[in-house]
Short mmCIF file of C-alpha atoms and ligand atoms in Angstrom, two decimals:
data_model
loop_
_atom_site.label_atom_id
_atom_site.label_comp_id
_atom_site.label_asym_id
_atom_site.label_seq_id
_atom_site.Cartn_x
_atom_site.Cartn_y
_atom_site.Cartn_z
CA MET A 1 -110.68 146.52 39.81
CA LYS A 2 -111.46 142.81 39.76
CA ALA A 3 -112.24 140.50 36.83
CA LEU A 4 -113.95 137.15 36.94
CA VAL A 5 -113.05 134.84 34.05
CA ALA A 6 -115.07 131.70 33.32
CA VAL A 7 -113.01 128.78 32.03
CA LYS A 8 -114.57 125.53 30.87
CA ARG A 9 -112.87 122.17 30.53
CA VAL A 10 -113.75 120.76 27.12
CA VAL A 11 -112.54 118.11 24.68
CA ASP A 12 -109.35 119.44 23.08
CA TYR A 13 -110.04 121.12 19.75
CA ASN A 14 -107.64 118.75 17.95
CA VAL A 15 -109.59 115.65 18.99
CA LYS A 16 -112.04 114.13 16.54
CA VAL A 17 -114.96 113.34 18.82
CA ARG A 18 -116.79 110.02 18.71
CA VAL A 19 -120.42 109.38 19.54
CA LYS A 20 -121.26 106.79 22.21
CA THR A 21 -122.61 103.56 20.70
CA ASP A 22 -126.03 104.10 22.32
CA GLY A 23 -126.27 107.59 20.72
CA SER A 24 -126.82 109.21 24.12
CA ASP A 25 -123.85 111.61 24.04
CA VAL A 26 -120.32 112.25 22.84
CA ASP A 27 -117.77 109.80 24.21
CA ILE A 28 -115.19 111.67 26.29
CA GLY A 29 -113.58 108.62 27.89
CA ASN A 30 -109.76 108.68 27.46
CA VAL A 31 -109.91 111.83 25.38
CA LYS A 32 -107.54 114.80 25.75
CA MET A 33 -109.28 117.68 27.52
CA SER A 34 -108.19 121.33 27.53
CA MET A 35 -109.38 124.81 28.38
CA ASN A 36 -112.06 125.99 25.94
CA PRO A 37 -110.06 128.03 23.33
CA PHE A 38 -112.30 131.12 23.66
CA ASP A 39 -111.82 131.03 27.44
CA GLU A 40 -108.06 131.01 26.93
CA ILE A 41 -108.55 134.22 24.95
CA ALA A 42 -110.67 135.65 27.79
CA VAL A 43 -107.95 134.83 30.35
CA GLU A 44 -105.26 136.31 28.10
CA GLU A 45 -107.26 139.54 27.79
CA ALA A 46 -107.65 139.80 31.57
CA VAL A 47 -103.92 139.20 32.04
CA ARG A 48 -103.08 141.90 29.46
CA LEU A 49 -105.43 144.34 31.26
CA LYS A 50 -103.71 143.53 34.55
CA GLU A 51 -100.27 143.99 32.99
CA ALA A 52 -101.45 147.38 31.69
CA GLY A 53 -102.36 148.35 35.28
CA LYS A 54 -106.11 148.40 34.60
CA LEU A 55 -107.02 145.39 36.73
CA ALA A 56 -105.89 144.56 40.24
CA GLU A 57 -107.09 140.96 40.50
CA ILE A 58 -108.14 138.14 38.19
CA VAL A 59 -110.29 135.31 39.54
CA ALA A 60 -110.74 132.26 37.29
CA VAL A 61 -113.89 130.17 37.77
CA SER A 62 -114.64 126.70 36.48
CA LEU A 63 -117.72 124.59 37.03
CA GLY A 64 -117.71 120.84 36.77
CA GLY A 65 -115.96 117.67 37.93
CA LYS A 66 -112.75 117.33 39.94
CA LYS A 67 -110.55 117.63 36.84
CA CYS A 68 -111.62 121.24 36.29
CA GLU A 69 -108.80 121.93 38.73
CA GLU A 70 -106.35 121.29 35.85
CA THR A 71 -108.11 123.93 33.74
CA LEU A 72 -108.00 126.37 36.64
CA ARG A 73 -104.26 125.69 37.15
CA THR A 74 -103.74 126.54 33.47
CA ALA A 75 -105.57 129.85 34.00
CA LEU A 76 -103.41 130.51 37.07
CA ALA A 77 -100.27 129.70 35.07
CA MET A 78 -101.39 132.19 32.41
CA GLY A 79 -101.61 134.91 35.07
CA ALA A 80 -104.88 134.64 37.02
CA ASP A 81 -104.36 135.37 40.73
CA ARG A 82 -106.89 133.05 42.28
CA ALA A 83 -109.32 130.32 41.27
CA VAL A 84 -112.77 129.18 42.32
CA HIS A 85 -113.95 125.67 41.52
CA VAL A 86 -117.67 125.01 41.69
CA GLU A 87 -117.52 121.25 41.93
CA THR A 88 -120.28 119.01 40.58
CA ASP A 89 -120.46 115.83 38.52
CA GLU A 90 -123.90 116.75 37.21
CA LYS A 91 -124.21 117.82 33.57
CA LEU A 92 -124.53 121.60 33.47
CA GLU A 93 -126.65 123.41 30.91
CA PRO A 94 -125.86 127.05 30.04
CA LEU A 95 -128.70 128.31 32.26
CA ALA A 96 -127.30 126.43 35.27
CA VAL A 97 -123.80 127.74 34.47
CA ALA A 98 -125.11 131.30 34.22
CA LYS A 99 -126.92 130.97 37.57
CA LEU A 100 -123.79 129.56 39.24
CA LEU A 101 -121.59 132.29 37.76
CA LYS A 102 -124.10 134.87 39.00
CA ALA A 103 -123.87 133.40 42.52
CA VAL A 104 -120.05 133.53 42.39
CA ALA A 105 -120.19 137.09 41.01
CA GLU A 106 -122.44 138.19 43.87
CA LYS A 107 -119.79 137.00 46.33
CA GLU A 108 -116.77 138.30 44.41
CA GLN A 109 -118.27 141.58 43.14
CA PRO A 110 -116.12 141.81 39.96
CA GLN A 111 -116.33 144.86 37.69
CA LEU A 112 -115.61 142.79 34.63
CA LEU A 113 -116.98 139.33 33.80
CA LEU A 114 -115.13 137.70 30.94
CA LEU A 115 -116.31 134.55 29.18
CA GLY A 116 -115.66 132.78 25.92
CA LYS A 117 -118.17 133.47 23.15
CA GLN A 118 -118.98 129.77 23.04
CA ALA A 119 -117.88 126.46 24.46
CA ILE A 120 -116.63 124.23 21.64
CA ASP A 121 -118.34 121.16 23.10
CA ASP A 122 -121.98 122.28 23.32
CA ASP A 123 -121.55 125.26 20.91
CA ALA A 124 -124.40 126.86 22.84
CA ASN A 125 -123.24 130.51 22.77
CA GLN A 126 -125.73 131.28 25.55
CA THR A 127 -123.97 131.58 28.89
CA ALA A 128 -122.64 135.15 28.66
CA GLN A 129 -125.99 136.44 27.43
CA MET A 130 -127.91 134.62 30.17
CA LEU A 131 -125.45 135.76 32.83
CA ALA A 132 -125.81 139.39 31.75
CA ALA A 133 -129.60 139.06 31.87
CA LEU A 134 -129.55 137.45 35.34
CA LEU A 135 -127.19 140.13 36.67
CA ASN A 136 -129.10 142.86 34.87
CA ALA A 137 -125.71 143.99 33.56
CA PRO A 138 -124.73 145.30 30.11
CA GLN A 139 -123.32 142.72 27.70
CA GLY A 140 -120.72 142.97 24.96
CA THR A 141 -120.63 139.69 23.07
CA PHE A 142 -118.02 138.53 20.51
CA ALA A 143 -115.58 141.24 21.59
CA SER A 144 -112.62 141.65 19.25
CA LYS A 145 -111.17 144.64 21.18
CA VAL A 146 -111.57 145.66 24.81
CA GLU A 147 -110.65 149.03 26.31
CA LEU A 148 -111.21 149.29 30.03
CA GLY A 149 -111.87 152.65 31.66
CA GLU A 150 -112.72 153.61 35.24
CA LYS A 151 -116.49 153.41 34.92
CA GLU A 152 -116.97 152.04 31.42
CA VAL A 153 -115.58 149.41 29.13
CA SER A 154 -115.57 149.92 25.39
CA ILE A 155 -115.62 146.92 23.08
CA LYS A 156 -115.49 146.38 19.35
CA ARG A 157 -117.54 143.57 17.84
CA GLU A 158 -118.00 142.28 14.35
CA ILE A 159 -121.50 142.62 12.93
CA ASP A 160 -122.98 142.00 9.47
CA GLY A 161 -121.15 144.29 7.08
CA GLY A 162 -118.92 146.00 9.60
CA GLU A 163 -117.80 146.60 13.13
CA GLU A 164 -119.72 148.01 16.08
CA THR A 165 -118.27 149.85 19.08
CA LEU A 166 -120.17 149.62 22.35
CA ALA A 167 -119.57 151.49 25.61
CA LEU A 168 -120.79 149.45 28.57
CA LYS A 169 -121.24 150.70 32.12
CA LEU A 170 -119.37 148.59 34.67
CA PRO A 171 -119.95 145.96 35.94
CA ALA A 172 -120.33 144.37 32.52
CA VAL A 173 -120.28 140.94 30.89
CA ILE A 174 -118.01 140.43 27.89
CA SER A 175 -117.58 137.37 25.70
CA ALA A 176 -114.34 136.89 23.77
CA ASP A 177 -114.17 136.39 20.02
CA LEU A 178 -111.30 134.62 18.26
CA ARG A 179 -109.87 137.92 17.01
CA LEU A 180 -109.45 139.49 20.47
CA ASN A 181 -105.88 138.28 21.02
CA GLU A 182 -103.51 135.36 20.70
CA PRO A 183 -103.06 133.63 24.06
CA ARG A 184 -99.52 133.33 25.40
CA PHE A 185 -97.57 130.11 25.60
CA VAL A 186 -97.41 129.10 29.25
CA LYS A 187 -93.84 128.64 30.50
CA LEU A 188 -92.73 125.97 32.97
CA PRO A 189 -91.84 128.37 35.84
CA ASN A 190 -95.36 129.82 35.61
CA ILE A 191 -96.86 126.32 35.70
CA MET A 192 -94.83 125.62 38.87
CA ALA A 193 -95.80 128.96 40.43
CA ALA A 194 -99.48 128.30 39.64
CA LYS A 195 -99.43 125.25 41.91
CA LYS A 196 -99.07 127.57 44.90
CA LYS A 197 -101.82 130.01 43.95
CA PRO A 198 -105.09 129.76 45.94
CA LEU A 199 -107.84 127.54 44.54
CA GLY A 200 -111.11 127.75 46.49
CA LYS A 201 -113.88 125.18 46.33
CA THR A 202 -117.63 125.44 46.53
CA THR A 203 -120.68 123.51 45.28
CA PRO A 204 -123.99 124.38 43.61
CA ALA A 205 -125.75 123.45 46.90
CA GLU A 206 -123.52 125.84 48.89
CA LEU A 207 -124.30 128.56 46.37
CA GLY A 208 -128.01 127.72 46.65
CA VAL A 209 -128.41 127.18 42.91
CA ASP A 210 -130.83 124.71 41.31
CA ILE A 211 -128.93 123.04 38.46
CA ALA A 212 -131.63 120.57 37.42
CA PRO A 213 -131.57 120.12 33.62
CA ARG A 214 -134.32 121.77 31.59
CA LEU A 215 -133.42 120.08 28.33
CA ASN A 216 -133.61 116.48 27.22
CA VAL A 217 -131.03 115.38 24.65
CA VAL A 218 -132.97 113.06 22.39
CA LYS A 219 -130.13 111.72 20.27
CA VAL A 220 -126.54 112.44 19.32
CA ALA A 221 -125.43 111.21 15.89
CA GLU A 222 -122.34 111.34 13.68
CA PRO A 223 -122.72 113.45 10.53
CA LYS A 224 -123.37 111.35 7.40
CA ALA A 225 -120.14 110.22 5.76
CA ARG A 226 -119.47 112.23 2.60
CA GLN A 227 -119.21 110.39 -0.70
CA ALA A 228 -115.79 110.29 -2.28
CA GLY A 229 -115.24 112.82 -5.06
CA VAL A 230 -114.18 112.05 -8.64
CA LYS A 231 -111.51 113.68 -10.79
CA LEU A 232 -112.73 114.95 -14.15
CA ALA A 233 -110.64 115.11 -17.28
CA ASP A 234 -111.70 118.56 -18.48
CA VAL A 235 -114.25 121.38 -18.40
CA ALA A 236 -116.38 119.70 -21.06
CA GLU A 237 -116.83 116.67 -18.81
CA LEU A 238 -117.69 118.96 -15.86
CA VAL A 239 -120.36 120.75 -17.90
CA GLU A 240 -121.77 117.43 -19.09
CA LYS A 241 -122.05 116.17 -15.48
CA LEU A 242 -123.58 119.40 -14.20
CA LYS A 243 -126.16 119.20 -16.99
CA ASN A 244 -127.04 115.52 -17.07
CA GLU A 245 -126.09 114.13 -13.63
CA ALA A 246 -126.52 116.96 -11.14
CA LYS A 247 -129.08 118.67 -13.42
CA VAL A 248 -128.14 122.10 -12.09
CA ILE A 249 -127.50 123.85 -15.42
P1 AMP B 1 -121.70 128.23 26.01
O1 AMP B 1 -122.81 129.21 26.25
O2 AMP B 1 -121.97 126.86 26.63
O3 AMP B 1 -121.31 128.14 24.56
O4 AMP B 1 -120.42 128.77 26.82
C1 AMP B 1 -119.97 130.12 26.71
C2 AMP B 1 -118.93 130.42 27.76
O5 AMP B 1 -119.49 130.23 29.07
C3 AMP B 1 -117.69 129.53 27.75
O6 AMP B 1 -116.76 129.96 26.78
C4 AMP B 1 -117.18 129.74 29.18
O7 AMP B 1 -116.51 131.00 29.31
C5 AMP B 1 -118.49 129.81 29.99
N1 AMP B 1 -118.81 128.46 30.51
C6 AMP B 1 -119.72 127.59 30.03
N2 AMP B 1 -119.73 126.46 30.77
C7 AMP B 1 -118.80 126.62 31.75
C8 AMP B 1 -118.32 125.81 32.82
N3 AMP B 1 -118.80 124.60 33.06
N4 AMP B 1 -117.33 126.32 33.62
C9 AMP B 1 -116.84 127.56 33.38
N5 AMP B 1 -117.25 128.37 32.39
C10 AMP B 1 -118.22 127.91 31.58
#
């Protein structure tokens, strides 16, 4: 059984992003980039399934500029067998990503399609859902447990007030929640070995996918700076302020 895992190159989660001076976008010049954390979890899950003998092959896919190769090498170092880079310098919206992943899936014919629940740059949380719709495949989003069978995959997902268990017919699309697992630390020998693993290249044009943007970003702005707090002497002062200044009691 084969799994396709989508890995996006995003600004590292430790970086405090800045907005470009013209307000057109976030400034990613000279900023540390990494694999989207939820995609790391998706790769880890695929590797664990392979180690458990449930998967035969893991193919990592990334869409974007030349440097996505680094993200794919990380996925290969974690345990993916092969990588596919859909190279483009155009900005990709979730719909374009979903269409490209569908085109790759049609070639690769995976039983399992694993994605992150959201990319921490656009926070869209749309791609897995759109991909499932385009493939007409069942979807299990925000998976916090995955059990892979021969014809079905069962997932647990958190919902309001509890947990839901879904059984999905394969092939299925799953998006990884934070709780699913804790990704492994990649060791140097694995990083070296990953350099020799196959990394195939294609383009949106080769896949016959129209990636023209459908959305127009009007403005990107920093959140308003918060006012500094004050330290109060006692509860009486707090009550006085809540009554007379904030007027909430
Ligand atoms: P989003 O819908 O943008 O929040 O992204 C959800 C998931 O879709 C991510 O966690 C990735 O698994 C996948 N994804 C989105 N964009 C890309 C990309 N450019 N390359 C590879 N995977 C992507």
